[in-house]
Short mmCIF file of C-alpha atoms in Angstrom, two decimals:
data_model
loop_
_atom_site.label_atom_id
_atom_site.label_comp_id
_atom_site.label_asym_id
_atom_site.label_seq_id
_atom_site.Cartn_x
_atom_site.Cartn_y
_atom_site.Cartn_z
CA MET A 28 20.24 -22.84 6.80
CA GLU A 29 22.08 -22.71 3.48
CA LYS A 30 19.91 -19.79 2.31
CA GLU A 31 20.63 -17.87 5.52
CA ALA A 32 24.36 -18.53 5.15
CA LYS A 33 24.35 -17.14 1.63
CA GLN A 34 22.56 -14.00 2.85
CA MET A 35 25.22 -13.58 5.56
CA GLU A 36 27.92 -13.73 2.88
CA ARG A 37 26.36 -10.94 0.83
CA GLU A 38 27.69 -7.45 1.33
CA VAL A 39 25.36 -5.11 3.18
CA LYS A 40 25.02 -1.81 1.31
CA ARG A 41 24.20 1.21 3.47
CA TYR A 42 22.33 4.40 2.64
CA ASP A 43 20.92 7.34 4.53
CA ILE A 44 17.40 6.71 3.23
CA ILE A 45 15.88 3.72 1.43
CA ILE A 46 12.60 4.13 -0.43
CA ILE A 47 10.54 1.10 -1.41
CA GLY A 48 8.49 1.89 -4.51
CA GLY A 49 9.14 4.02 -7.60
CA GLY A 50 5.72 5.57 -8.14
CA PRO A 51 4.95 9.30 -7.79
CA ALA A 52 5.31 9.16 -3.98
CA GLY A 53 8.61 7.29 -3.98
CA ILE A 54 10.23 9.36 -6.73
CA SER A 55 9.07 12.61 -5.12
CA ALA A 56 10.52 11.49 -1.78
CA GLY A 57 13.79 10.56 -3.44
CA ILE A 58 14.19 13.88 -5.27
CA TYR A 59 13.56 15.91 -2.12
CA ALA A 60 15.81 13.74 0.06
CA VAL A 61 18.72 13.88 -2.40
CA SER A 62 18.40 17.68 -2.54
CA ARG A 63 19.09 17.65 1.20
CA GLY A 64 22.43 15.95 0.61
CA LYS A 65 21.33 12.43 1.54
CA LYS A 66 22.46 9.16 -0.03
CA VAL A 67 19.19 7.69 -1.27
CA LEU A 68 18.21 4.36 -2.79
CA VAL A 69 14.88 3.67 -4.46
CA ILE A 70 13.98 -0.02 -4.82
CA GLU A 71 11.37 -0.63 -7.53
CA LYS A 72 9.99 -4.01 -8.52
CA GLU A 73 9.03 -3.30 -12.14
CA LYS A 74 8.94 0.16 -13.71
CA ILE A 75 9.14 3.75 -12.51
CA GLY A 76 5.64 5.17 -12.31
CA GLY A 77 3.78 2.36 -10.56
CA LEU A 78 0.09 2.04 -11.41
CA ILE A 79 -0.12 5.51 -12.94
CA GLY A 80 2.34 4.40 -15.60
CA ARG A 81 -0.35 2.08 -16.99
CA VAL A 82 -3.23 4.53 -17.33
CA SER A 83 -4.34 5.81 -20.71
CA THR A 84 -4.44 9.48 -19.73
CA VAL A 85 -3.37 11.57 -16.75
CA THR A 86 -6.03 14.12 -15.87
CA HIS A 87 -6.44 16.97 -13.36
CA TYR A 88 -2.84 16.89 -12.12
CA THR A 89 -1.59 20.48 -12.00
CA GLY A 90 1.04 21.19 -14.63
CA ILE A 91 0.67 18.13 -16.87
CA VAL A 92 1.64 18.51 -20.51
CA GLU A 93 -0.89 18.30 -23.32
CA ASN A 94 -2.00 14.74 -24.14
CA GLU A 95 -0.27 13.40 -21.02
CA THR A 96 -0.40 9.61 -20.77
CA GLY A 97 0.63 7.38 -17.92
CA SER A 98 3.75 6.30 -19.80
CA THR A 99 4.86 9.86 -20.66
CA PHE A 100 4.25 10.96 -17.06
CA ALA A 101 6.32 8.04 -15.77
CA ALA A 102 9.10 8.69 -18.28
CA ARG A 103 9.44 12.30 -17.16
CA MET A 104 9.51 11.22 -13.52
CA GLU A 105 12.28 8.73 -14.27
CA LYS A 106 14.33 11.33 -16.15
CA GLN A 107 13.93 13.86 -13.34
CA ALA A 108 15.00 11.33 -10.70
CA GLU A 109 18.05 10.39 -12.75
CA SER A 110 19.00 14.05 -13.24
CA ALA A 111 18.64 14.69 -9.50
CA GLY A 112 20.99 11.84 -8.67
CA VAL A 113 18.48 9.42 -7.17
CA GLN A 114 19.82 5.87 -7.39
CA VAL A 115 17.17 3.40 -8.56
CA ILE A 116 17.52 -0.38 -8.62
CA TYR A 117 15.01 -2.88 -9.97
CA GLU A 118 14.69 -5.72 -7.50
CA THR A 119 11.93 -7.56 -5.65
CA VAL A 120 11.86 -6.95 -1.90
CA CYS A 121 11.68 -10.22 0.02
CA SER A 122 11.63 -8.96 3.62
CA VAL A 123 12.08 -5.86 5.74
CA SER A 124 13.10 -5.22 9.35
CA LEU A 125 11.68 -1.94 10.62
CA GLN A 126 12.72 -1.87 14.28
CA GLY A 127 16.00 -0.49 15.63
CA ASN A 128 18.26 2.31 14.52
CA MET A 129 19.14 0.62 11.22
CA LYS A 130 16.32 -0.62 9.01
CA LYS A 131 17.08 -3.62 6.79
CA VAL A 132 15.66 -4.43 3.35
CA VAL A 133 16.42 -7.81 1.80
CA THR A 134 15.82 -8.37 -1.92
CA GLU A 135 16.47 -11.43 -4.07
CA LYS A 136 19.79 -9.84 -5.03
CA GLY A 137 21.07 -7.86 -2.07
CA ILE A 138 20.82 -6.59 1.49
CA TYR A 139 20.41 -2.87 2.15
CA GLU A 140 20.37 -0.84 5.36
CA ALA A 141 19.47 2.72 6.26
CA SER A 142 18.53 4.70 9.33
CA ARG A 143 15.43 5.99 7.54
CA LEU A 144 12.98 3.99 5.45
CA ILE A 145 10.10 5.30 3.33
CA LEU A 146 7.39 2.82 2.33
CA ALA A 147 5.86 3.94 -0.96
CA ASN A 148 5.03 0.72 -2.78
CA GLY A 149 1.38 1.57 -3.27
CA THR A 150 -1.36 -0.87 -4.13
CA THR A 151 -2.13 -3.78 -6.45
CA PRO A 152 -5.29 -3.99 -8.61
CA ARG A 153 -7.93 -6.12 -6.91
CA LYS A 154 -8.99 -9.33 -8.62
CA LEU A 155 -12.62 -10.40 -8.89
CA GLY A 156 -11.82 -14.06 -8.22
CA ILE A 157 -14.21 -15.30 -10.89
CA PRO A 158 -13.87 -18.20 -13.35
CA GLY A 159 -11.66 -17.35 -16.34
CA GLU A 160 -10.11 -14.20 -14.87
CA GLU A 161 -6.66 -15.75 -14.44
CA GLU A 162 -6.86 -18.26 -17.28
CA LEU A 163 -7.71 -15.64 -19.90
CA SER A 164 -5.36 -12.95 -18.64
CA GLY A 165 -3.54 -11.57 -21.68
CA ARG A 166 -5.96 -13.36 -24.00
CA GLY A 167 -8.81 -10.90 -23.71
CA VAL A 168 -8.69 -10.01 -20.02
CA GLY A 169 -6.49 -7.05 -19.13
CA LYS A 170 -5.94 -4.02 -16.93
CA ASN A 171 -3.78 -1.93 -19.26
CA ALA A 172 -6.06 -0.07 -21.66
CA ALA A 173 -3.26 2.10 -23.05
CA ARG A 174 -1.28 -0.95 -24.13
CA ASP A 175 -4.01 -3.40 -25.14
CA GLY A 176 -6.98 -1.29 -26.22
CA LYS A 177 -6.09 -1.17 -29.91
CA ASN A 178 -6.09 -5.00 -30.02
CA PHE A 179 -9.89 -4.87 -29.77
CA ALA A 180 -10.53 -2.37 -32.56
CA GLY A 181 -13.99 -3.01 -34.04
CA LYS A 182 -14.87 -5.51 -31.31
CA ASN A 183 -16.99 -5.27 -28.18
CA ILE A 184 -15.25 -4.21 -24.97
CA TYR A 185 -16.49 -4.60 -21.40
CA VAL A 186 -15.14 -2.49 -18.52
CA VAL A 187 -15.78 -3.60 -14.95
CA GLY A 188 -15.96 -0.78 -12.40
CA GLY A 189 -17.75 2.51 -11.83
CA ALA A 190 -15.21 4.74 -10.07
CA ASP A 191 -13.21 7.51 -11.71
CA GLY A 192 -10.33 5.31 -12.82
CA ALA A 193 -12.56 2.70 -14.43
CA VAL A 194 -14.75 5.20 -16.25
CA LYS A 195 -11.76 7.21 -17.49
CA GLU A 196 -10.30 4.05 -19.03
CA ALA A 197 -13.71 3.17 -20.49
CA LEU A 198 -13.84 6.54 -22.22
CA TYR A 199 -10.41 5.89 -23.71
CA LEU A 200 -11.30 2.36 -24.83
CA ALA A 201 -14.52 3.52 -26.48
CA GLN A 202 -12.54 4.94 -29.39
CA PHE A 203 -11.57 1.39 -30.39
CA ALA A 204 -14.77 -0.47 -29.51
CA ARG A 205 -17.71 -1.26 -31.71
CA LYS A 206 -19.66 -1.12 -28.47
CA LEU A 207 -18.37 -0.59 -24.95
CA THR A 208 -20.30 -1.77 -21.91
CA ILE A 209 -19.57 -0.53 -18.40
CA ILE A 210 -20.52 -3.11 -15.76
CA HIS A 211 -20.99 -1.82 -12.21
CA PHE A 212 -22.56 -3.56 -9.22
CA GLU A 213 -24.05 -0.41 -7.69
CA GLU A 214 -27.17 1.37 -8.93
CA LYS A 215 -25.25 4.28 -10.43
CA LEU A 216 -21.71 5.07 -11.47
CA GLY A 217 -19.49 6.54 -8.77
CA CYS A 218 -17.40 8.77 -11.03
CA ILE A 219 -17.12 12.56 -11.13
CA PRO A 220 -19.68 14.57 -13.17
CA GLU A 221 -17.08 15.39 -15.85
CA PHE A 222 -16.68 11.71 -16.74
CA LEU A 223 -20.40 10.96 -16.37
CA LYS A 224 -21.30 13.64 -18.93
CA LYS A 225 -18.79 12.18 -21.38
CA VAL A 226 -20.24 8.70 -20.91
CA GLU A 227 -23.76 9.97 -21.56
CA ALA A 228 -22.58 11.75 -24.70
CA ALA A 229 -20.70 8.76 -26.13
CA PRO A 230 -22.78 7.02 -28.83
CA ASN A 231 -21.26 3.56 -28.34
CA ILE A 232 -21.20 3.28 -24.53
CA GLU A 233 -23.84 1.32 -22.61
CA VAL A 234 -23.96 1.28 -18.81
CA ARG A 235 -25.23 -1.79 -16.96
CA THR A 236 -25.58 -0.95 -13.28
CA GLY A 237 -26.75 -3.34 -10.57
CA THR A 238 -24.75 -6.01 -12.37
CA ARG A 239 -21.64 -8.05 -11.65
CA LEU A 240 -19.34 -9.92 -13.99
CA ALA A 241 -19.66 -13.51 -12.76
CA GLY A 242 -17.53 -15.48 -15.21
CA ILE A 243 -15.41 -15.31 -18.36
CA TYR A 244 -15.17 -18.30 -20.68
CA GLY A 245 -13.07 -19.30 -23.67
CA LYS A 246 -9.77 -20.89 -24.64
CA GLU A 247 -7.42 -18.88 -26.82
CA GLN A 248 -9.74 -15.88 -26.56
CA ILE A 249 -12.90 -14.89 -24.75
CA GLY A 250 -15.98 -16.61 -26.11
CA SER A 251 -18.66 -15.70 -23.60
CA LEU A 252 -19.41 -13.86 -20.35
CA GLU A 253 -21.76 -14.40 -17.45
CA LEU A 254 -23.44 -11.39 -15.83
CA LYS A 255 -25.26 -11.55 -12.50
CA ASP A 256 -28.17 -9.30 -11.57
CA GLU A 257 -27.51 -7.91 -8.07
CA LYS A 258 -31.21 -7.85 -7.09
CA THR A 259 -32.52 -11.11 -8.49
CA GLY A 260 -29.33 -13.16 -8.65
CA GLU A 261 -30.25 -14.13 -12.20
CA ILE A 262 -27.32 -15.14 -14.42
CA THR A 263 -27.27 -14.05 -18.06
CA ARG A 264 -24.85 -15.66 -20.51
CA ILE A 265 -23.58 -13.47 -23.36
CA SER A 266 -21.77 -14.96 -26.36
CA ASP A 267 -19.18 -12.49 -27.66
CA GLU A 268 -16.27 -14.10 -29.46
CA GLY A 269 -13.01 -12.17 -29.29
CA CYS A 270 -14.26 -9.38 -27.03
CA GLY A 271 -12.10 -7.59 -24.51
CA VAL A 272 -12.63 -7.34 -20.75
CA PHE A 273 -10.84 -4.73 -18.64
CA ILE A 274 -11.21 -5.01 -14.88
CA TYR A 275 -10.89 -1.99 -12.57
CA ALA A 276 -12.30 -3.26 -9.30
CA GLY A 277 -10.28 -1.13 -6.92
CA SER A 278 -6.98 -2.08 -5.33
CA VAL A 279 -5.42 -3.58 -2.21
CA PRO A 280 -2.46 -2.07 -0.30
CA ASN A 281 0.93 -3.77 -0.61
CA THR A 282 1.48 -4.03 3.14
CA GLU A 283 1.83 -7.79 3.57
CA MET A 284 5.53 -7.45 4.50
CA TYR A 285 4.93 -4.83 7.17
CA GLY A 286 3.73 -7.00 10.02
CA GLU A 287 5.63 -4.85 12.52
CA LEU A 288 3.21 -1.98 11.85
CA LYS A 289 -0.36 -1.59 13.06
CA LEU A 290 -2.57 -1.14 10.01
CA GLU A 291 -5.97 0.45 9.40
CA ASN A 292 -7.97 -1.72 7.02
CA GLY A 293 -4.67 -2.85 5.54
CA TYR A 294 -3.30 0.69 5.08
CA ILE A 295 -0.50 2.40 7.01
CA PRO A 296 -1.40 5.23 9.44
CA VAL A 297 1.05 8.15 9.50
CA ASN A 298 1.36 11.50 11.28
CA ALA A 299 1.73 14.96 9.74
CA SER A 300 5.40 14.22 8.97
CA MET A 301 4.37 11.01 7.15
CA GLU A 302 6.08 9.02 9.91
CA THR A 303 4.61 5.73 11.13
CA GLU A 304 4.42 4.52 14.73
CA ILE A 305 7.98 3.18 14.36
CA PRO A 306 10.60 5.96 14.56
CA GLY A 307 12.52 6.36 11.32
CA VAL A 308 9.90 4.57 9.22
CA TYR A 309 7.79 6.75 6.93
CA ALA A 310 5.08 6.01 4.37
CA ALA A 311 3.71 7.97 1.43
CA GLY A 312 1.21 7.58 -1.38
CA ASP A 313 -1.63 5.12 -1.86
CA ILE A 314 -0.26 2.72 0.76
CA CYS A 315 -1.25 5.21 3.50
CA ALA A 316 -4.53 5.36 5.39
CA LYS A 317 -6.20 8.46 3.93
CA GLN A 318 -9.24 9.78 2.10
CA VAL A 319 -7.89 10.85 -1.30
CA ARG A 320 -5.69 8.67 -3.50
CA GLN A 321 -4.45 10.70 -6.45
CA ALA A 322 -1.07 11.35 -8.08
CA ALA A 323 -1.18 14.87 -6.63
CA THR A 324 -1.56 13.64 -3.05
CA ALA A 325 1.11 10.96 -3.57
CA VAL A 326 3.64 13.53 -4.80
CA ALA A 327 2.86 15.86 -1.91
CA GLU A 328 3.18 13.09 0.67
CA GLY A 329 6.43 11.93 -0.92
CA ALA A 330 7.81 15.44 -0.63
CA VAL A 331 6.88 15.64 3.06
CA ALA A 332 8.31 12.17 3.77
CA GLY A 333 11.55 12.90 1.91
CA ILE A 334 12.09 16.23 3.66
CA CYS A 335 11.23 14.95 7.14
CA ALA A 336 13.27 11.74 6.75
CA ALA A 337 16.26 13.85 5.67
CA LYS A 338 16.20 16.05 8.79
#
């Protein structure tokens, strides 16, 4: 009751459009909506850029600058949003109300309302749920190759995952590693031919398919790993003091707060205008139910959502 009373006392700040998430989709939506004369608020939990801000290199996106990294890409997005007049606040969203003419977003610091809401808060890296994954996070286990890769110079590095994102980060990390091992549960890597050719040409990369990482052990640093053979179930223990483990096992959509929406496998269905089943509520980027999840598609969907929400 006391918590509810305090929320009632807080001033409700109103906007034309509120965007949850400051990744490529959210920033794109904000820039386009502001250009239509709308008062726009972007609510971001951590940093502008989202997951792409953590990647070592940005590839294939049309118009990227030479040697584009996730951090440089995110920095340019942030600067562009600021120049356009998009207001960005850094707060954690606690709850949302999607029904009715005015949509409400409650954070730990404020209450915000708008007649249009764009959900663009993407996905979160999936965890393996194995022993040592949480305990050794930041002490050998990581997901940010660009930030942490150099800490394992001259040591062995293991990358879990076989999709494009995982293999791209493995190729980046290989420059630091004495030996880099890609661990993937399927029988072959699922990356594009461009990355596969680079893996095959790299002298210090080994690929172990049909294998899962089953456990990570150590105290102040990683001391050993357990690998499981997918066919036989056999567990192999590898001693490798001070090695690095980077996990790229896919991601899960950040839709837990959106119980008012019907979801498809956890993702949000939208129409051609990026509008959900609830009038005035839009979604864009990796949080949407779709086939291709790339920065290019996120930016495009953000543009459509921003334009259509502003009409």
